[in-house]
Amino acid sequence: MSVLHWRDMPLSGGSEWSGYVASGERVHAVAPLPDQFDWLDHCYRSEKEQHVWRIWLETGSDSRRSGSQEFFGNVSSMLVGRGLMANLSMRENLLLPFLYRTDGEALARAAEAVDGVAEYLGMEDHLDERAGERSTYTHALVSLGRCMLQRPEIIIIQDIYIGMMPERAAKFRELSLPVFDELQSGILYFSGSQHEGSGLRFDRTILAEGD
Amino acid sequence: MYLLQLNVQADRIGDATLRMAAGVRRYFMLLWYGVLGVIGLGWLRRPAVLHVLVRQIYFTGVQSLVWVLVMILFAGVLSVFNIVAFAKGIEDLSKIGMLIGTLLVQEVAPLLITIFLLARSGVAVVTEIANMHIRGEDLLLGSLGIDRQEYLYLPRMMAFALCGVVLTFMFVALSIWFGGLVVAWQQEMNLGQFLVEVKRSTGLSSLLMMAGKGFFYPLLCCVLLIDQGCRVGRDPNEIPVRSTNGVVWSLMMIILLDVVIGILWSFL
């Protein structure tokens, strides 16, 4: 069981917020967009760029600071319109975290599983195409595919449905909800409003509002 | 009134100085991270970084080969031919080696190759990095735990430096060889005699200087180009401005550096 904690994260109004999300739990964080980006930016800073740790993952007695490779081995993200590197193929995009890490076994396992994942997502015919410019829906699909390959303890989602056409959003809900149920990961869902349209049933909602 | 104008002027100068100092600091930090990254050798164990490195070497070096060959045939061979004609004109063939060593090997080759790399790949580096920022790909890399400096910047720096030194060496070797053939064909001088003259005066120090300039000039330019790419932020209108700045400032930096090295070299 892992728990993602954050403490004293600054809000645009000058106040701060803290919280946590545990594996299997679904938490909805409603925050203004700049505060969402501040949170994400802090979370994704590499270890050498961080001076104060405000986000960490606790697994048993282990504590993994945000920015460390161990942290990213257990935490995946799905960010709106930010699922693809344009100059890589779709397959490389799905395997990118594994290609960067130095774990050869995990890479071999992911490379073996990638065709099955692509088939589930309906993108098996486009795997070796260059990503280039794609729709929000494809960005979301690739992010979901990476979560399926990585099987993380915690998934951070940022308003993934924004900009998606209604029929695509329905299709994505159909694909993603069974995956989230199967993975049993903790979900931290960031959005700007309480009506986010993800179809997820949240255990808790945090309103992160400045003064 | 006069005092107010003076204050405004002083503010402007102060702001400009602070901006320049911040720019210089950012530049050296990037260079420092690059050097640390190369020495750390972590990139060797990461297929994703190696993949970017190979692609950059292919784009910067391999695809440039045809153009470098064209430059060799025109600029390189012409330089050698003119040097020989000049040496014959002053009736001192022993100057051939010295002139080739000083002009072609130490000066023309590294400068020409750096300018060529700037013209061919400089704009590409700035626009690629800038577009990645604008598309939010830097945030994506962060979300995957990928070090942006290691994945985006390091392969580009290494590709520029490696391709720079290899292309410079190639330019020198083939220019001397083809130049010697043209000189022999024009019956200006025997090929063997020409090569002996070149070998006699082109010492290890000339070759080291060529290798150093061929390696560091493109590397220093690449760091400046990356810095300009990073400074675009989220505004696409900045891309052409930063691309132009990157190429022109790199060119000026290299020319100035070459002058400084030339002056220091003359004292040694």
GROMACS .gro file of C-alpha atoms in nm:
model
  479
    1MET     CA    1   0.000   0.000   0.000
    2SER     CA    2   0.146   0.335  -0.108
    3VAL     CA    3   0.037   0.685  -0.014
    4LEU     CA    4   0.120   0.999  -0.209
    5HIS     CA    5   0.154   1.297   0.026
    6TRP     CA    6   0.192   1.665  -0.040
    7ARG     CA    7   0.249   1.933   0.215
    8ASP     CA    8   0.237   2.314   0.216
    9MET     CA    9   0.187   2.348  -0.158
   10PRO     CA   10   0.142   2.720  -0.231
   11LEU     CA   11  -0.183   2.849  -0.377
   12SER     CA   12  -0.214   3.160  -0.591
   13GLY     CA   13  -0.404   3.344  -0.316
   14GLY     CA   14  -0.110   3.313  -0.080
   15SER     CA   15  -0.235   3.022   0.133
   16GLU     CA   16  -0.112   2.661   0.119
   17TRP     CA   17  -0.270   2.320   0.091
   18SER     CA   18  -0.175   1.969   0.192
   19GLY     CA   19  -0.328   1.630   0.124
   20TYR     CA   20  -0.274   1.267   0.038
   21VAL     CA   21  -0.404   0.990  -0.182
   22ALA     CA   22  -0.360   0.619  -0.108
   23SER     CA   23  -0.347   0.323  -0.349
   24GLY     CA   24  -0.699   0.226  -0.453
   25GLU     CA   25  -0.840   0.560  -0.341
   26ARG     CA   26  -0.985   0.816  -0.583
   27VAL     CA   27  -0.941   1.177  -0.486
   28HIS     CA   28  -1.071   1.477  -0.679
   29ALA     CA   29  -0.864   1.793  -0.635
   30VAL     CA   30  -1.044   2.105  -0.756
   31ALA     CA   31  -0.792   2.384  -0.806
   32PRO     CA   32  -0.743   2.681  -1.038
   33LEU     CA   33  -0.528   2.599  -1.342
   34PRO     CA   34  -0.216   2.796  -1.231
   35ASP     CA   35  -0.220   2.611  -0.898
   36GLN     CA   36  -0.255   2.278  -1.075
   37PHE     CA   37   0.050   2.359  -1.286
   38ASP     CA   38   0.246   2.475  -0.982
   39TRP     CA   39   0.168   2.144  -0.814
   40LEU     CA   40   0.264   1.941  -1.122
   41ASP     CA   41   0.575   2.148  -1.184
   42HIS     CA   42   0.693   2.088  -0.828
   43CYS     CA   43   0.613   1.717  -0.852
   44TYR     CA   44   0.804   1.670  -1.180
   45ARG     CA   45   1.115   1.868  -1.093
   46SER     CA   46   1.421   1.648  -1.104
   47GLU     CA   47   1.609   1.586  -0.781
   48LYS     CA   48   1.883   1.834  -0.868
   49GLU     CA   49   1.624   2.109  -0.927
   50GLN     CA   50   1.445   2.058  -0.594
   51HIS     CA   51   1.553   2.238  -0.282
   52VAL     CA   52   1.247   2.174  -0.063
   53TRP     CA   53   1.054   1.845  -0.087
   54ARG     CA   54   0.684   1.892  -0.057
   55ILE     CA   55   0.564   1.580  -0.241
   56TRP     CA   56   0.663   1.223  -0.158
   57LEU     CA   57   0.540   0.867  -0.186
   58GLU     CA   58   0.530   0.643   0.119
   59THR     CA   59   0.539   0.268   0.065
   60GLY     CA   60   0.555   0.080   0.394
   61SER     CA   61   0.850   0.229   0.574
   62ASP     CA   62   1.007   0.365   0.253
   63SER     CA   63   0.970   0.728   0.157
   64ARG     CA   64   1.041   0.825  -0.203
   65ARG     CA   65   1.082   1.191  -0.281
   66SER     CA   66   0.922   1.340  -0.592
   67GLY     CA   67   1.174   1.373  -0.873
   68SER     CA   68   1.354   1.049  -0.788
   69GLN     CA   69   1.355   0.754  -1.028
   70GLU     CA   70   1.195   0.534  -0.758
   71PHE     CA   71   0.910   0.784  -0.729
   72PHE     CA   72   0.841   0.779  -1.103
   73GLY     CA   73   0.858   0.400  -1.105
   74ASN     CA   74   0.538   0.403  -0.896
   75VAL     CA   75   0.363   0.720  -1.006
   76SER     CA   76   0.224   0.777  -1.357
   77SER     CA   77   0.059   1.082  -1.504
   78MET     CA   78  -0.209   1.159  -1.759
   79LEU     CA   79  -0.201   1.527  -1.849
   80VAL     CA   80  -0.438   1.698  -2.085
   81GLY     CA   81  -0.283   1.735  -2.434
   82ARG     CA   82   0.055   1.623  -2.304
   83GLY     CA   83   0.083   1.255  -2.378
   84LEU     CA   84   0.307   1.251  -2.682
   85MET     CA   85   0.651   1.353  -2.801
   86ALA     CA   86   0.588   1.462  -3.160
   87ASN     CA   87   0.916   1.335  -3.304
   88LEU     CA   88   0.883   0.980  -3.170
   89SER     CA   89   0.672   0.695  -3.303
   90MET     CA   90   0.360   0.589  -3.111
   91ARG     CA   91   0.541   0.274  -2.996
   92GLU     CA   92   0.837   0.476  -2.868
   93ASN     CA   93   0.596   0.710  -2.692
   94LEU     CA   94   0.432   0.419  -2.511
   95LEU     CA   95   0.770   0.275  -2.412
   96LEU     CA   96   0.943   0.607  -2.339
   97PRO     CA   97   0.969   0.576  -1.956
   98PHE     CA   98   1.107   0.224  -1.993
   99LEU     CA   99   1.354   0.334  -2.262
  100TYR     CA  100   1.484   0.601  -2.029
  101ARG     CA  101   1.523   0.389  -1.718
  102THR     CA  102   1.806   0.143  -1.686
  103ASP     CA  103   1.594  -0.161  -1.602
  104GLY     CA  104   1.641  -0.395  -1.900
  105GLU     CA  105   1.393  -0.654  -1.772
  106ALA     CA  106   1.112  -0.402  -1.730
  107LEU     CA  107   1.183  -0.273  -2.082
  108ALA     CA  108   1.167  -0.626  -2.226
  109ARG     CA  109   0.838  -0.693  -2.045
  110ALA     CA  110   0.689  -0.364  -2.165
  111ALA     CA  111   0.807  -0.421  -2.524
  112GLU     CA  112   0.634  -0.759  -2.516
  113ALA     CA  113   0.311  -0.618  -2.375
  114VAL     CA  114   0.292  -0.307  -2.594
  115ASP     CA  115   0.114  -0.476  -2.888
  116GLY     CA  116  -0.163  -0.604  -2.660
  117VAL     CA  117  -0.205  -0.263  -2.501
  118ALA     CA  118  -0.220  -0.095  -2.843
  119GLU     CA  119  -0.481  -0.346  -2.956
  120TYR     CA  120  -0.698  -0.271  -2.650
  121LEU     CA  121  -0.669   0.101  -2.722
  122GLY     CA  122  -0.746   0.051  -3.092
  123MET     CA  123  -0.417   0.195  -3.214
  124GLU     CA  124  -0.238  -0.121  -3.323
  125ASP     CA  125  -0.227  -0.005  -3.689
  126HIS     CA  126  -0.063   0.324  -3.596
  127LEU     CA  127   0.206   0.196  -3.359
  128ASP     CA  128   0.498   0.263  -3.591
  129GLU     CA  129   0.373   0.595  -3.723
  130ARG     CA  130   0.545   0.913  -3.616
  131ALA     CA  131   0.330   1.083  -3.352
  132GLY     CA  132   0.342   1.440  -3.490
  133GLU     CA  133   0.039   1.651  -3.402
  134ARG     CA  134  -0.248   1.441  -3.263
  135SER     CA  135  -0.583   1.502  -3.099
  136THR     CA  136  -0.638   1.537  -2.724
  137TYR     CA  137  -0.801   1.193  -2.741
  138THR     CA  138  -0.484   1.029  -2.880
  139HIS     CA  139  -0.271   1.205  -2.618
  140ALA     CA  140  -0.504   1.062  -2.352
  141LEU     CA  141  -0.494   0.713  -2.508
  142VAL     CA  142  -0.115   0.703  -2.508
  143SER     CA  143  -0.105   0.823  -2.146
  144LEU     CA  144  -0.351   0.549  -2.054
  145GLY     CA  145  -0.141   0.295  -2.245
  146ARG     CA  146   0.167   0.395  -2.047
  147CYS     CA  147  -0.027   0.347  -1.721
  148MET     CA  148  -0.129   0.000  -1.841
  149LEU     CA  149   0.234  -0.088  -1.912
  150GLN     CA  150   0.369   0.064  -1.594
  151ARG     CA  151   0.095  -0.048  -1.349
  152PRO     CA  152   0.169   0.237  -1.104
  153GLU     CA  153   0.060   0.269  -0.743
  154ILE     CA  154  -0.070   0.621  -0.802
  155ILE     CA  155  -0.198   0.793  -1.117
  156ILE     CA  156  -0.206   1.172  -1.139
  157ILE     CA  157  -0.467   1.289  -1.389
  158GLN     CA  158  -0.511   1.646  -1.500
  159ASP     CA  159  -0.843   1.736  -1.666
  160ILE     CA  160  -0.787   1.476  -1.935
  161TYR     CA  161  -1.131   1.529  -2.091
  162ILE     CA  162  -1.089   1.899  -2.169
  163GLY     CA  163  -1.097   1.958  -2.544
  164MET     CA  164  -1.222   1.607  -2.625
  165MET     CA  165  -1.525   1.570  -2.851
  166PRO     CA  166  -1.826   1.421  -2.662
  167GLU     CA  167  -1.824   1.091  -2.853
  168ARG     CA  168  -1.448   1.058  -2.804
  169ALA     CA  169  -1.488   1.138  -2.433
  170ALA     CA  170  -1.751   0.863  -2.404
  171LYS     CA  171  -1.521   0.620  -2.585
  172PHE     CA  172  -1.230   0.714  -2.359
  173ARG     CA  173  -1.446   0.662  -2.047
  174GLU     CA  174  -1.539   0.320  -2.183
  175LEU     CA  175  -1.172   0.231  -2.226
  176SER     CA  176  -1.024   0.391  -1.916
  177LEU     CA  177  -1.269   0.301  -1.636
  178PRO     CA  178  -1.212  -0.078  -1.662
  179VAL     CA  179  -0.836  -0.013  -1.668
  180PHE     CA  180  -0.851   0.198  -1.350
  181ASP     CA  181  -1.064  -0.068  -1.182
  182GLU     CA  182  -0.821  -0.340  -1.282
  183LEU     CA  183  -0.505  -0.150  -1.184
  184GLN     CA  184  -0.642  -0.053  -0.839
  185SER     CA  185  -0.409   0.246  -0.840
  186GLY     CA  186  -0.477   0.553  -0.632
  187ILE     CA  187  -0.605   0.836  -0.851
  188LEU     CA  188  -0.548   1.204  -0.792
  189TYR     CA  189  -0.771   1.384  -1.039
  190PHE     CA  190  -0.704   1.755  -1.090
  191SER     CA  191  -0.969   1.972  -1.249
  192GLY     CA  192  -1.078   2.331  -1.253
  193SER     CA  193  -1.438   2.256  -1.160
  194GLN     CA  194  -1.630   1.990  -0.966
  195HIS     CA  195  -1.802   1.869  -1.284
  196GLU     CA  196  -1.511   1.712  -1.466
  197GLY     CA  197  -1.692   1.444  -1.670
  198SER     CA  198  -1.451   1.158  -1.604
  199GLY     CA  199  -1.718   0.916  -1.486
  200LEU     CA  200  -1.496   0.824  -1.190
  201ARG     CA  201  -1.657   0.779  -0.847
  202PHE     CA  202  -1.442   0.977  -0.609
  203ASP     CA  203  -1.387   0.883  -0.245
  204ARG     CA  204  -1.297   1.240  -0.151
  205THR     CA  205  -1.296   1.587  -0.302
  206ILE     CA  206  -1.045   1.851  -0.200
  207LEU     CA  207  -1.120   2.212  -0.280
  208ALA     CA  208  -0.788   2.391  -0.315
  209GLU     CA  209  -0.888   2.753  -0.320
  210GLY     CA  210  -0.671   3.049  -0.238
  211ASP     CA  211  -0.770   3.319   0.009
  212MET     CA  212   1.482   6.712  -1.489
  213TYR     CA  213   1.837   6.636  -1.595
  214LEU     CA  214   1.887   6.428  -1.280
  215LEU     CA  215   1.571   6.229  -1.357
  216GLN     CA  216   1.693   6.151  -1.708
  217LEU     CA  217   2.024   6.044  -1.564
  218ASN     CA  218   1.845   5.812  -1.320
  219VAL     CA  219   1.635   5.658  -1.598
  220GLN     CA  220   1.950   5.603  -1.801
  221ALA     CA  221   2.127   5.445  -1.504
  222ASP     CA  222   1.825   5.216  -1.449
  223ARG     CA  223   1.839   5.102  -1.811
  224ILE     CA  224   2.210   5.031  -1.795
  225GLY     CA  225   2.164   4.847  -1.466
  226ASP     CA  226   1.878   4.636  -1.605
  227ALA     CA  227   2.073   4.550  -1.917
  228THR     CA  228   2.378   4.452  -1.709
  229LEU     CA  229   2.170   4.233  -1.479
  230ARG     CA  230   2.001   4.064  -1.777
  231MET     CA  231   2.337   4.003  -1.940
  232ALA     CA  232   2.483   3.861  -1.618
  233ALA     CA  233   2.180   3.632  -1.580
  234GLY     CA  234   2.223   3.518  -1.942
  235VAL     CA  235   2.593   3.446  -1.891
  236ARG     CA  236   2.516   3.253  -1.572
  237ARG     CA  237   2.245   3.048  -1.747
  238TYR     CA  238   2.485   2.975  -2.033
  239PHE     CA  239   2.760   2.847  -1.807
  240MET     CA  240   2.514   2.644  -1.597
  241LEU     CA  241   2.392   2.471  -1.914
  242LEU     CA  242   2.750   2.406  -2.021
  243TRP     CA  243   2.837   2.278  -1.674
  244TYR     CA  244   2.539   2.039  -1.667
  245GLY     CA  245   2.639   1.922  -2.015
  246VAL     CA  246   2.997   1.850  -1.911
  247LEU     CA  247   2.881   1.674  -1.592
  248GLY     CA  248   2.632   1.471  -1.794
  249VAL     CA  249   2.894   1.355  -2.043
  250ILE     CA  250   3.143   1.266  -1.770
  251GLY     CA  251   2.874   1.088  -1.564
  252LEU     CA  252   2.824   0.840  -1.853
  253GLY     CA  253   2.466   0.778  -1.733
  254TRP     CA  254   2.347   0.844  -2.088
  255LEU     CA  255   2.525   0.529  -2.208
  256ARG     CA  256   2.283   0.312  -2.007
  257ARG     CA  257   1.968   0.486  -2.130
  258PRO     CA  258   1.837   0.367  -2.471
  259ALA     CA  259   1.612   0.673  -2.501
  260VAL     CA  260   1.908   0.914  -2.472
  261LEU     CA  261   2.125   0.705  -2.705
  262HIS     CA  262   1.845   0.705  -2.957
  263VAL     CA  263   1.829   1.087  -2.955
  264LEU     CA  264   2.209   1.104  -2.977
  265VAL     CA  265   2.219   0.876  -3.282
  266ARG     CA  266   1.944   1.078  -3.452
  267GLN     CA  267   2.125   1.404  -3.380
  268ILE     CA  268   2.456   1.267  -3.512
  269TYR     CA  269   2.277   1.147  -3.823
  270PHE     CA  270   2.112   1.484  -3.880
  271THR     CA  271   2.411   1.701  -3.787
  272GLY     CA  272   2.694   1.487  -3.923
  273VAL     CA  273   2.592   1.221  -4.171
  274GLN     CA  274   2.341   1.432  -4.363
  275SER     CA  275   2.600   1.711  -4.381
  276LEU     CA  276   2.860   1.498  -4.556
  277VAL     CA  277   2.759   1.593  -4.910
  278TRP     CA  278   2.775   1.964  -4.828
  279VAL     CA  279   3.108   1.925  -4.652
  280LEU     CA  280   3.243   1.747  -4.960
  281VAL     CA  281   3.123   2.037  -5.175
  282MET     CA  282   3.299   2.280  -4.938
  283ILE     CA  283   3.615   2.070  -4.956
  284LEU     CA  284   3.611   2.074  -5.335
  285PHE     CA  285   3.561   2.448  -5.354
  286ALA     CA  286   3.694   2.622  -5.042
  287GLY     CA  287   3.948   2.362  -4.925
  288VAL     CA  288   4.110   2.284  -5.260
  289LEU     CA  289   4.109   2.652  -5.360
  290SER     CA  290   4.284   2.745  -5.034
  291VAL     CA  291   4.555   2.484  -5.091
  292PHE     CA  292   4.599   2.585  -5.454
  293ASN     CA  293   4.630   2.953  -5.363
  294ILE     CA  294   4.876   2.881  -5.083
  295VAL     CA  295   5.098   2.685  -5.323
  296ALA     CA  296   5.071   2.958  -5.588
  297PHE     CA  297   5.162   3.221  -5.325
  298ALA     CA  298   5.461   3.018  -5.203
  299LYS     CA  299   5.578   2.976  -5.560
  300GLY     CA  300   5.526   3.347  -5.620
  301ILE     CA  301   5.762   3.436  -5.338
  302GLU     CA  302   5.991   3.149  -5.444
  303ASP     CA  303   5.986   2.986  -5.101
  304LEU     CA  304   5.821   2.642  -5.116
  305SER     CA  305   5.910   2.577  -4.753
  306LYS     CA  306   5.630   2.821  -4.660
  307ILE     CA  307   5.365   2.583  -4.797
  308GLY     CA  308   5.352   2.362  -4.491
  309MET     CA  309   5.360   2.656  -4.251
  310LEU     CA  310   5.079   2.837  -4.434
  311ILE     CA  311   4.863   2.527  -4.461
  312GLY     CA  312   4.923   2.447  -4.093
  313THR     CA  313   4.843   2.798  -3.975
  314LEU     CA  314   4.569   2.902  -4.214
  315LEU     CA  315   4.387   2.591  -4.323
  316VAL     CA  316   4.437   2.350  -4.032
  317GLN     CA  317   4.417   2.593  -3.740
  318GLU     CA  318   4.187   2.866  -3.867
  319VAL     CA  319   3.982   2.806  -4.181
  320ALA     CA  320   3.875   2.445  -4.119
  321PRO     CA  321   3.728   2.476  -3.766
  322LEU     CA  322   3.570   2.814  -3.840
  323LEU     CA  323   3.418   2.704  -4.170
  324ILE     CA  324   3.279   2.382  -4.024
  325THR     CA  325   3.133   2.567  -3.723
  326ILE     CA  326   2.970   2.825  -3.948
  327PHE     CA  327   2.838   2.545  -4.167
  328LEU     CA  328   2.692   2.358  -3.867
  329LEU     CA  329   2.537   2.681  -3.744
  330ALA     CA  330   2.377   2.748  -4.080
  331ARG     CA  331   2.254   2.393  -4.125
  332SER     CA  332   2.153   2.283  -3.775
  333GLY     CA  333   2.152   2.603  -3.566
  334VAL     CA  334   1.799   2.710  -3.649
  335ALA     CA  335   1.682   2.349  -3.615
  336VAL     CA  336   1.813   2.327  -3.258
  337VAL     CA  337   1.645   2.651  -3.147
  338THR     CA  338   1.310   2.575  -3.312
  339GLU     CA  339   1.303   2.212  -3.194
  340ILE     CA  340   1.369   2.304  -2.830
  341ALA     CA  341   1.128   2.599  -2.850
  342ASN     CA  342   0.851   2.389  -3.005
  343MET     CA  343   0.893   2.128  -2.736
  344HIS     CA  344   0.838   2.397  -2.472
  345ILE     CA  345   0.537   2.535  -2.655
  346ARG     CA  346   0.377   2.191  -2.701
  347GLY     CA  347   0.436   2.117  -2.332
  348GLU     CA  348   0.664   1.824  -2.407
  349ASP     CA  349   0.903   1.937  -2.135
  350LEU     CA  350   0.623   1.888  -1.880
  351LEU     CA  351   0.553   1.544  -2.030
  352LEU     CA  352   0.919   1.447  -1.993
  353GLY     CA  353   0.912   1.567  -1.633
  354SER     CA  354   0.596   1.363  -1.567
  355LEU     CA  355   0.778   1.051  -1.691
  356GLY     CA  356   1.076   1.116  -1.466
  357ILE     CA  357   1.299   1.199  -1.762
  358ASP     CA  358   1.572   1.455  -1.698
  359ARG     CA  359   1.518   1.720  -1.962
  360GLN     CA  360   1.882   1.820  -1.965
  361GLU     CA  361   1.996   1.464  -2.019
  362TYR     CA  362   1.731   1.376  -2.278
  363LEU     CA  363   1.700   1.701  -2.474
  364TYR     CA  364   2.019   1.903  -2.433
  365LEU     CA  365   2.302   1.657  -2.378
  366PRO     CA  366   2.259   1.459  -2.705
  367ARG     CA  367   2.250   1.781  -2.906
  368MET     CA  368   2.566   1.915  -2.741
  369MET     CA  369   2.746   1.586  -2.792
  370ALA     CA  370   2.635   1.557  -3.154
  371PHE     CA  371   2.755   1.912  -3.232
  372ALA     CA  372   3.092   1.856  -3.064
  373LEU     CA  373   3.157   1.511  -3.213
  374CYS     CA  374   3.038   1.600  -3.563
  375GLY     CA  375   3.236   1.925  -3.543
  376VAL     CA  376   3.567   1.757  -3.472
  377VAL     CA  377   3.512   1.473  -3.722
  378LEU     CA  378   3.399   1.703  -4.004
  379THR     CA  379   3.687   1.943  -3.935
  380PHE     CA  380   3.938   1.658  -3.953
  381MET     CA  381   3.775   1.534  -4.273
  382PHE     CA  382   3.779   1.881  -4.424
  383VAL     CA  383   4.150   1.924  -4.354
  384ALA     CA  384   4.258   1.577  -4.467
  385LEU     CA  385   4.058   1.576  -4.791
  386SER     CA  386   4.137   1.940  -4.873
  387ILE     CA  387   4.510   1.869  -4.845
  388TRP     CA  388   4.481   1.547  -5.044
  389PHE     CA  389   4.260   1.683  -5.324
  390GLY     CA  390   4.447   2.015  -5.317
  391GLY     CA  391   4.772   1.825  -5.363
  392LEU     CA  392   4.625   1.636  -5.658
  393VAL     CA  393   4.511   1.960  -5.824
  394VAL     CA  394   4.849   2.120  -5.761
  395ALA     CA  395   5.021   1.818  -5.920
  396TRP     CA  396   4.774   1.815  -6.210
  397GLN     CA  397   4.843   2.183  -6.276
  398GLN     CA  398   5.216   2.097  -6.266
  399GLU     CA  399   5.268   2.350  -5.992
  400MET     CA  400   5.440   2.094  -5.777
  401ASN     CA  401   5.499   1.721  -5.741
  402LEU     CA  402   5.238   1.551  -5.512
  403GLY     CA  403   5.500   1.372  -5.304
  404GLN     CA  404   5.700   1.690  -5.256
  405PHE     CA  405   5.382   1.876  -5.158
  406LEU     CA  406   5.285   1.618  -4.897
  407VAL     CA  407   5.636   1.619  -4.752
  408GLU     CA  408   5.621   2.000  -4.718
  409VAL     CA  409   5.282   1.978  -4.546
  410LYS     CA  410   5.395   1.702  -4.312
  411ARG     CA  411   5.714   1.887  -4.221
  412SER     CA  412   5.538   2.198  -4.096
  413THR     CA  413   5.204   2.069  -3.969
  414GLY     CA  414   5.301   1.958  -3.622
  415LEU     CA  415   5.113   1.804  -3.334
  416SER     CA  416   5.032   2.146  -3.189
  417SER     CA  417   4.849   2.246  -3.509
  418LEU     CA  418   4.651   1.924  -3.505
  419LEU     CA  419   4.565   1.964  -3.137
  420MET     CA  420   4.454   2.321  -3.197
  421MET     CA  421   4.239   2.204  -3.489
  422ALA     CA  422   4.084   1.925  -3.281
  423GLY     CA  423   4.022   2.159  -2.986
  424LYS     CA  424   3.859   2.426  -3.198
  425GLY     CA  425   3.668   2.168  -3.402
  426PHE     CA  426   3.528   2.022  -3.079
  427PHE     CA  427   3.468   2.328  -2.863
  428TYR     CA  428   3.344   2.584  -3.118
  429PRO     CA  429   3.038   2.379  -3.220
  430LEU     CA  430   2.980   2.276  -2.857
  431LEU     CA  431   2.981   2.637  -2.732
  432CYS     CA  432   2.751   2.739  -3.017
  433CYS     CA  433   2.511   2.455  -2.940
  434VAL     CA  434   2.483   2.560  -2.575
  435LEU     CA  435   2.396   2.913  -2.684
  436LEU     CA  436   2.138   2.781  -2.933
  437ILE     CA  437   1.977   2.561  -2.666
  438ASP     CA  438   1.966   2.856  -2.426
  439GLN     CA  439   1.788   3.064  -2.690
  440GLY     CA  440   1.543   2.780  -2.754
  441CYS     CA  441   1.463   2.759  -2.381
  442ARG     CA  442   1.399   3.132  -2.364
  443VAL     CA  443   1.110   3.118  -2.611
  444GLY     CA  444   0.876   3.016  -2.327
  445ARG     CA  445   0.519   2.964  -2.449
  446ASP     CA  446   0.519   3.233  -2.719
  447PRO     CA  447   0.558   3.097  -3.076
  448ASN     CA  448   0.623   3.449  -3.208
  449GLU     CA  449   0.954   3.442  -3.023
  450ILE     CA  450   1.088   3.148  -3.227
  451PRO     CA  451   1.219   3.342  -3.531
  452VAL     CA  452   1.366   3.612  -3.305
  453ARG     CA  453   1.545   3.360  -3.085
  454SER     CA  454   1.662   3.156  -3.386
  455THR     CA  455   1.821   3.461  -3.543
  456ASN     CA  456   1.974   3.566  -3.210
  457GLY     CA  457   2.110   3.218  -3.154
  458VAL     CA  458   2.282   3.194  -3.490
  459VAL     CA  459   2.416   3.552  -3.498
  460TRP     CA  460   2.539   3.554  -3.138
  461SER     CA  461   2.703   3.215  -3.184
  462LEU     CA  462   2.882   3.346  -3.490
  463MET     CA  463   3.001   3.656  -3.306
  464MET     CA  464   3.109   3.453  -3.004
  465ILE     CA  465   3.317   3.217  -3.218
  466ILE     CA  466   3.482   3.496  -3.414
  467LEU     CA  467   3.570   3.683  -3.093
  468LEU     CA  468   3.695   3.364  -2.931
  469ASP     CA  469   3.908   3.291  -3.236
  470VAL     CA  470   4.063   3.637  -3.217
  471VAL     CA  471   4.139   3.591  -2.845
  472ILE     CA  472   4.291   3.247  -2.906
  473GLY     CA  473   4.492   3.385  -3.198
  474ILE     CA  474   4.636   3.663  -2.981
  475LEU     CA  475   4.717   3.427  -2.693
  476TRP     CA  476   4.871   3.176  -2.937
  477SER     CA  477   5.098   3.442  -3.082
  478PHE     CA  478   5.250   3.497  -2.735
  479LEU     CA  479   5.329   3.128  -2.687
   0.00000   0.00000   0.00000
